[in-house]
Each structure stands twice: as C-alpha cells, then as structure tokens.
C-alpha cells in the first residue's frame, strides 16, 4: 500500500512538472514573438521618422532656398515611397497617414518651390505621420 501511494505521488509530480514546463515554454515562446514584433515596429518607425525628417528638409530647401537640384522631386518620391513601404510594418493608423502623405505629395510636389499652401499641406501630413508613430511607440511593451 505504501508503495502505491509513492507511485501516485510520483505520477502527480511528473504530470505537474510537465504542465508547468509546457506553460513556461508557451509563455516564453509567446513573449519572444511579441518582442520580435515590437522590435520590427520600432525599427520601421525609426526609419519612417528619419525619412520624414529628410522629406521635410527637402520640401523646405525646395521652397525657401529654391534649390531644386538638392531638393529634387525624384528624391521626394523615393522618400514618400519608403515611408509608405515601411508603414506596412506598423499599424493601420500609420499606414493610413502614410497613404495620405503619398496622396498629398502626389498632388503638390510640382508646386513646392512656389506654393506655400503646397508646403503647408505636405508638412501637415508629415506631422500627422509623426504623431501616429509616436502614439504607436508609446503603446509598445
């Protein structure tokens, strides 16, 4: 009888150990996935912020300095495209704001050297994307 009790206790201990190990492994796997996802979002967000700053600088150089060589619209198209591409690694708000920036750039790139309104519209959309990214980064854990 004593041996039977020891065997049952051993079986319960083994089952408990297996369940505990499975829960621990599952949590660890989930945590690693979340961490990797957050790292991808952070990396994409920082790249977007760098491209936004470069685009804003390009717009100001074109408008205020009248230097369309340094501030070539082709460079702007590349930056706007990169911003939109990286936005797919973030969330829907950033993605929507990046698409809006792309549309605003599409409509106004030709007149950034001469139109303050075009510059203002583009910079407003740049600021919207920046604000969305900052809000997203705050939510990451």
Coordinates of C-alpha atoms in Angstrom, one line a residue, residues 37-122:
X37 CA 7.0 42.0 -33.4
X38 CA 7.6 45.1 -31.3
X39 CA 11.3 45.3 -32.5
X40 CA 10.1 45.2 -36.1
X41 CA 7.6 48.0 -35.4
X42 CA 10.3 50.1 -33.6
X43 CA 12.8 49.7 -36.4
X44 CA 10.2 50.6 -39.1
X45 CA 9.0 53.5 -37.0
X46 CA 12.6 54.9 -36.6
X47 CA 13.2 54.5 -40.3
X48 CA 10.0 56.3 -41.1
X49 CA 10.9 59.2 -38.8
X50 CA 14.3 59.5 -40.5
X51 CA 12.7 59.6 -43.9
X52 CA 10.0 62.1 -42.7
X53 CA 12.7 64.4 -41.5
X54 CA 14.6 64.1 -44.8
X55 CA 11.4 64.8 -46.7
X56 CA 10.6 67.8 -44.6
X57 CA 14.1 69.1 -45.2
X58 CA 13.8 68.5 -48.9
X59 CA 10.5 70.5 -49.0
X60 CA 12.0 73.4 -47.1
X61 CA 15.1 73.5 -49.3
X62 CA 12.9 73.5 -52.4
X63 CA 10.5 76.2 -51.1
X64 CA 12.7 78.5 -49.1
X65 CA 16.1 78.1 -50.8
X66 CA 14.7 77.5 -54.3
X67 CA 17.3 74.7 -54.8
X68 CA 15.6 72.2 -56.9
X69 CA 18.8 70.3 -57.6
X70 CA 19.4 69.4 -53.9
X71 CA 15.7 69.1 -53.3
X72 CA 14.9 67.1 -56.5
X73 CA 11.3 65.8 -56.5
X74 CA 12.7 62.4 -57.5
X75 CA 14.3 62.3 -54.1
X76 CA 11.0 63.2 -52.6
X77 CA 9.2 60.4 -54.4
X78 CA 11.7 57.9 -53.1
X79 CA 11.3 59.1 -49.6
X80 CA 7.5 59.1 -49.8
X81 CA 7.6 55.6 -51.3
X82 CA 9.9 54.3 -48.5
X83 CA 7.6 55.9 -45.8
X84 CA 4.6 54.1 -47.3
X85 CA 6.5 50.8 -47.6
X86 CA 7.8 50.9 -44.0
X87 CA 4.3 51.8 -42.8
X88 CA 3.1 48.3 -43.6
X89 CA 5.2 47.1 -40.7
X90 CA 3.4 49.4 -38.2
X91 CA -0.3 49.7 -37.7
X92 CA -3.4 50.8 -39.6
X93 CA -3.3 54.5 -38.4
X94 CA 0.3 55.0 -39.5
X95 CA -0.4 53.1 -42.8
X96 CA -3.4 55.4 -43.5
X97 CA -1.5 58.5 -42.6
X98 CA 1.4 57.5 -44.9
X99 CA -1.0 56.8 -47.7
X100 CA -2.5 60.3 -47.1
X101 CA 1.0 61.8 -47.3
X102 CA 1.6 59.9 -50.5
X103 CA -1.6 61.4 -52.0
X104 CA -0.8 64.9 -50.8
X105 CA 2.8 64.6 -52.2
X106 CA 1.3 63.4 -55.5
X107 CA -1.0 66.4 -55.7
X108 CA 1.5 69.0 -54.6
X109 CA 5.1 68.0 -55.4
X110 CA 5.2 70.1 -58.6
X111 CA 4.4 73.3 -56.8
X112 CA 6.5 73.0 -53.6
X113 CA 9.0 75.6 -54.9
X114 CA 6.4 78.2 -55.5
X115 CA 3.3 77.5 -53.3
X116 CA 3.2 78.0 -49.5
X117 CA -0.1 76.1 -49.5
X118 CA 1.5 73.0 -51.0
X119 CA 4.4 73.1 -48.5
X120 CA 1.9 73.5 -45.6
X121 CA -0.3 70.6 -46.8
X122 CA 2.8 68.3 -47.1

